[in-house]
Coordinates of C-alpha atoms in Angstrom, one line a residue:
X1 CA -12.6 9.1 -43.7
X2 CA -10.9 6.2 -41.9
X3 CA -7.6 7.2 -43.4
X4 CA -8.0 10.7 -42.1
X5 CA -8.8 9.4 -38.7
X6 CA -5.7 7.2 -38.7
X7 CA -3.5 10.2 -39.5
X8 CA -5.1 12.2 -36.7
X9 CA -4.4 9.4 -34.3
X10 CA -0.8 9.0 -35.3
X11 CA -0.3 12.8 -34.9
X12 CA -1.8 12.7 -31.4
X13 CA 0.4 9.7 -30.5
X14 CA 3.5 11.6 -31.6
X15 CA 2.6 14.4 -29.1
X16 CA 2.5 11.9 -26.2
X17 CA 5.3 11.7 -23.6
X18 CA 8.2 9.6 -24.6
X19 CA 7.5 6.7 -22.2
X20 CA 4.1 6.3 -23.7
X21 CA 5.4 6.1 -27.3
X22 CA 7.0 3.1 -29.0
X23 CA 10.7 2.9 -29.3
X24 CA 11.8 3.7 -32.8
X25 CA 14.0 0.6 -33.0
X26 CA 11.3 -1.8 -31.6
X27 CA 9.5 -4.3 -33.8
X28 CA 5.9 -4.0 -35.0
X29 CA 3.6 -5.4 -32.3
X30 CA 0.9 -7.8 -33.4
X31 CA -1.5 -6.6 -30.6
X32 CA -1.7 -3.1 -32.0
X33 CA -3.3 -2.0 -35.3
X34 CA -1.5 0.2 -37.8
X35 CA -2.9 3.4 -36.3
X36 CA -1.7 2.5 -32.8
X37 CA 1.8 1.1 -33.7
X38 CA 3.3 4.3 -32.3
X39 CA 2.2 3.5 -28.8
X40 CA 4.2 1.7 -26.2
X41 CA 3.0 -1.8 -26.6
X42 CA 4.1 -2.9 -23.1
X43 CA 2.1 0.0 -21.5
X44 CA -1.0 -0.8 -23.6
X45 CA -0.7 -4.5 -22.6
X46 CA -0.5 -3.6 -18.9
X47 CA -3.5 -1.3 -19.0
X48 CA -5.6 -3.7 -21.1
X49 CA -4.8 -6.6 -18.8
X50 CA -5.9 -4.6 -15.8
X51 CA -9.2 -3.7 -17.4
X52 CA -9.8 -7.3 -18.3
X53 CA -9.2 -8.4 -14.7
X54 CA -11.3 -5.7 -13.2
X55 CA -14.4 -6.6 -15.3
X56 CA -13.8 -10.3 -15.1
X57 CA -11.7 -12.0 -12.4
X58 CA -12.5 -9.5 -9.7
X59 CA -16.2 -9.9 -10.2
X60 CA -16.3 -13.7 -9.7
X61 CA -17.5 -13.5 -6.1
X62 CA -20.5 -11.4 -7.1
X63 CA -21.4 -13.9 -9.8
X64 CA -21.2 -16.8 -7.3
X65 CA -23.8 -15.3 -5.0
X66 CA -26.4 -13.3 -7.0
X67 CA -28.9 -13.5 -4.1
X68 CA -26.7 -11.1 -2.1
X69 CA -26.8 -8.4 -4.7
X70 CA -28.9 -5.3 -4.4
X71 CA -30.5 -3.7 -7.5
X72 CA -27.8 -1.0 -7.8
X73 CA -25.1 -3.7 -7.6
X74 CA -26.8 -5.6 -10.4
X75 CA -26.9 -2.5 -12.6
X76 CA -23.2 -1.7 -12.0
X77 CA -22.1 -5.2 -12.6
X78 CA -24.0 -5.5 -15.8
X79 CA -22.4 -2.4 -17.1
X80 CA -18.9 -3.6 -16.2
X81 CA -19.4 -7.1 -17.6
X82 CA -20.7 -5.6 -20.9
X83 CA -17.1 -4.3 -21.6
X84 CA -16.0 -7.9 -22.1
X85 CA -17.8 -7.9 -25.4
X86 CA -14.8 -6.1 -27.0
X87 CA -12.6 -9.2 -26.7
X88 CA -15.1 -12.0 -26.3
X89 CA -16.3 -13.0 -29.8
X90 CA -20.0 -13.5 -29.7
X91 CA -21.3 -17.0 -30.3
X92 CA -24.2 -17.2 -32.8
X93 CA -25.9 -19.9 -30.6
X94 CA -26.0 -17.7 -27.5
X95 CA -28.5 -15.0 -26.9
X96 CA -27.2 -11.5 -27.8
X97 CA -26.7 -9.2 -24.8
X98 CA -28.0 -5.8 -25.8
X99 CA -25.7 -4.0 -23.4
X100 CA -22.5 -5.8 -24.5
X101 CA -19.9 -3.7 -26.3
X102 CA -19.5 -4.6 -29.9
X103 CA -16.6 -6.9 -30.7
X104 CA -13.3 -5.4 -31.8
X105 CA -12.4 -7.4 -34.9
X106 CA -8.8 -6.1 -35.1
X107 CA -8.0 -7.3 -31.6
X108 CA -6.0 -4.1 -31.1
X109 CA -5.4 -3.4 -27.4
X110 CA -4.9 0.3 -28.2
X111 CA -8.4 0.5 -29.8
X112 CA -10.0 -1.2 -26.8
X113 CA -8.2 1.0 -24.3
X114 CA -9.1 4.1 -26.2
X115 CA -12.8 3.1 -26.3
X116 CA -12.8 2.7 -22.5
X117 CA -10.9 6.0 -22.0
X118 CA -13.4 7.9 -24.2
X119 CA -16.5 6.5 -22.4
X120 CA -17.2 8.5 -19.2
X121 CA -19.8 6.1 -17.9
X122 CA -17.4 3.2 -18.2
X123 CA -14.8 5.2 -16.4
X124 CA -17.2 5.9 -13.6
X125 CA -18.2 2.2 -13.2
X126 CA -14.5 1.2 -13.2
X127 CA -13.8 3.7 -10.5
X128 CA -16.7 2.3 -8.4
X129 CA -15.3 -1.2 -8.8
X130 CA -11.7 -0.1 -7.9
X131 CA -12.8 1.9 -4.8
X132 CA -14.9 -1.0 -3.6
X133 CA -11.7 -3.2 -3.6
X134 CA -9.6 -0.5 -1.8
X135 CA -9.2 -0.9 2.0
X136 CA -10.1 2.2 4.0
X137 CA -8.8 1.3 7.4
X138 CA -5.1 1.7 6.5
X139 CA -3.3 4.0 4.1
X140 CA -3.1 1.5 1.2
X141 CA -1.7 2.3 -2.1
X142 CA -4.5 2.9 -4.7
X143 CA -5.2 0.2 -7.3
X144 CA -2.9 0.3 -10.3
X145 CA -5.7 1.0 -12.7
X146 CA -7.0 4.0 -10.6
X147 CA -4.4 6.4 -12.0
X148 CA -5.4 5.7 -15.6
X149 CA -9.1 6.0 -14.7
X150 CA -8.7 9.3 -12.9
X151 CA -6.6 10.7 -15.6
X152 CA -9.2 9.9 -18.2
X153 CA -12.0 11.3 -16.1
X154 CA -10.2 14.6 -15.9
X155 CA -10.5 14.8 -19.7
X156 CA -14.3 15.5 -19.1
X157 CA -14.1 18.9 -17.3
X158 CA -17.8 19.4 -17.4
X159 CA -18.6 16.1 -15.7
X160 CA -15.7 15.7 -13.3
X161 CA -17.5 16.6 -10.2
X162 CA -20.5 14.4 -11.0
X163 CA -18.3 11.4 -12.0
X164 CA -16.1 11.6 -8.9
X165 CA -19.1 12.2 -6.6
X166 CA -21.4 9.4 -7.8
X167 CA -18.5 6.9 -8.1
X168 CA -17.5 7.5 -4.5
X169 CA -21.1 7.2 -3.2
X170 CA -21.9 4.0 -5.1
X171 CA -18.5 2.5 -4.1
X172 CA -19.6 2.3 -0.5
X173 CA -22.7 0.4 -1.5
X174 CA -20.8 -2.1 -3.7
X175 CA -18.2 -2.5 -1.0
X176 CA -20.7 -3.7 1.5
X177 CA -22.0 -6.3 -1.0
X178 CA -18.4 -7.3 -1.8
X179 CA -17.8 -8.0 1.9
X180 CA -20.9 -10.1 2.2
X181 CA -19.9 -12.1 -0.9
X182 CA -16.4 -12.6 0.3
X183 CA -17.6 -14.0 3.7
X184 CA -19.9 -16.4 1.9
X185 CA -17.0 -17.4 -0.4
X186 CA -14.8 -18.2 2.5
X187 CA -17.4 -20.3 4.2
X188 CA -18.4 -22.2 1.0
X189 CA -16.7 -25.6 0.8
X190 CA -16.8 -25.4 -3.0
X191 CA -14.1 -22.7 -2.9
X192 CA -11.9 -24.3 -0.3
X193 CA -9.0 -24.8 -2.8
X194 CA -9.0 -21.1 -3.7
X195 CA -8.4 -19.9 -0.2
X196 CA -5.0 -18.7 0.7
X197 CA -3.1 -20.9 3.1
X198 CA -3.1 -19.7 6.7
X199 CA 0.2 -19.8 8.6
X200 CA 0.2 -21.4 12.0
X201 CA 0.6 -18.9 14.8
X202 CA 3.4 -19.5 17.2
X203 CA 3.1 -18.1 20.7
X204 CA 6.7 -17.1 21.4
X205 CA 5.9 -16.1 25.0
X206 CA 4.6 -19.5 25.8
X207 CA 7.7 -21.2 24.3
X208 CA 10.0 -19.6 26.8
X209 CA 8.0 -21.0 29.8
X210 CA 8.0 -24.6 28.7
X211 CA 10.7 -27.2 29.2
X212 CA 13.3 -28.1 26.6
X213 CA 11.3 -30.9 25.1
X214 CA 8.3 -28.7 24.5
X215 CA 10.4 -25.9 23.2
X216 CA 11.8 -28.1 20.5
X217 CA 8.4 -29.2 19.5
X218 CA 7.1 -25.6 19.3
X219 CA 10.1 -24.5 17.3
X220 CA 9.6 -27.3 14.8
X221 CA 12.6 -29.4 15.6
X222 CA 12.4 -33.1 14.8
X223 CA 13.3 -35.9 17.1
X224 CA 16.3 -36.8 14.9
X225 CA 17.9 -33.4 15.5
X226 CA 18.0 -33.9 19.2
X227 CA 21.3 -35.5 20.2
X228 CA 22.5 -36.8 23.6
X229 CA 24.1 -34.2 25.9
X230 CA 27.4 -36.3 26.0
X231 CA 27.8 -36.2 22.2
X232 CA 30.2 -33.5 20.9
X233 CA 28.5 -30.9 18.6
X234 CA 31.0 -29.3 16.3
X235 CA 28.7 -26.3 15.7
X236 CA 28.4 -25.5 19.4
X237 CA 30.8 -23.0 20.9
X238 CA 32.1 -24.5 24.1
X239 CA 33.5 -22.0 26.7
X240 CA 37.3 -22.0 26.9
X241 CA 39.2 -21.4 30.1
X242 CA 40.9 -18.0 30.3
X243 CA 44.6 -17.9 29.7
X244 CA 46.8 -17.8 32.8
X245 CA 47.6 -14.3 34.0
X246 CA 51.4 -13.9 33.8
X247 CA 51.5 -10.2 34.6
X248 CA 50.0 -8.5 37.5
X249 CA 47.8 -5.4 37.3
X250 CA 49.7 -2.2 36.4
X251 CA 48.6 -0.6 39.7
X252 CA 50.1 -3.6 41.6
X253 CA 53.3 -3.4 39.6
X254 CA 53.6 0.3 40.4
X255 CA 53.0 -0.4 44.1
X256 CA 55.8 -3.0 44.1
X257 CA 58.2 -0.7 42.4
X258 CA 57.5 2.2 44.7
X259 CA 58.5 0.1 47.7
X260 CA 62.0 -0.3 46.3
X261 CA 62.6 3.4 45.5
X262 CA 64.4 5.5 48.0
X263 CA 62.9 9.0 48.9
X264 CA 63.9 11.7 46.4
X265 CA 66.0 14.5 47.7
X266 CA 64.4 17.8 48.5
X267 CA 63.8 20.1 45.5
X268 CA 63.4 17.2 43.1
X269 CA 59.6 17.4 43.4
X270 CA 59.7 20.5 41.2
X271 CA 61.2 18.4 38.3
X272 CA 59.4 15.1 38.8
X273 CA 55.8 15.3 40.0
X274 CA 54.7 13.1 42.8
X275 CA 52.4 11.0 40.6
X276 CA 55.2 10.0 38.3
X277 CA 57.5 8.8 41.0
X278 CA 56.4 5.1 41.0
X279 CA 57.4 4.9 37.3
X280 CA 61.0 5.6 38.1
X281 CA 63.3 2.6 38.7
X282 CA 66.7 2.8 40.2
X283 CA 69.4 2.1 37.7
X284 CA 71.4 -1.0 38.5
X285 CA 74.6 -0.2 40.3
X286 CA 73.6 3.3 41.3
X287 CA 73.8 4.4 44.9
X288 CA 72.1 7.3 46.6

């Protein structure tokens, strides 16, 4: 039975698009089982990593403030965290969580991704979590895992409307709780090291109205970079005096030339227009 299933899986993988299949010259990947060796290992690793972060790292603020959670939030978070059972080996000393997914002994990322893709309830809960992290004020790009989740939901044609509708409604509820937990996280001194550094705002309009000393302080210049005004700065472009004008303006030259030219004889205006007369010079030694 298992052998027949593996053959079916391999045949289905062979029918996938080329970018989802393994390159024929690539090596065998240790993170995939024999049945899933035909998959693109890099693609499987990306999808699997995104699922891990969505049900783990991105839920840390909810776990830090359980008193802010509503009953629906608790239910959704429990369903999401139960997915971690696939890669977290259960400890015999710990109490067994009834809702946890059973451990995947092969460690195959393809098997775990396939289990998520074939569970419509897990897809709905993942979509709720993804929508609750998506900002609605601006046209932000959807989360990277959203395309995978929506594509898998479309494989359940009888439940598409219900899965999309409920996930969108529950996402608004979870989003409000996420905002409350995020505010508490920022105010909590215990998480001061995890806050992103805030850049100091510079009022550029105010800089222009201050004197030179204040301007240097605002722009971050140190006292050592300020040199006396009498010291020559090789990087500064000093204004150079313009070169002496040796020739006069063309209009002035034309005016000087026209004063030396005798009037042209009558009838010559037809050959030489009046505007071109200043350009004519009398040849040396010629007499009119």
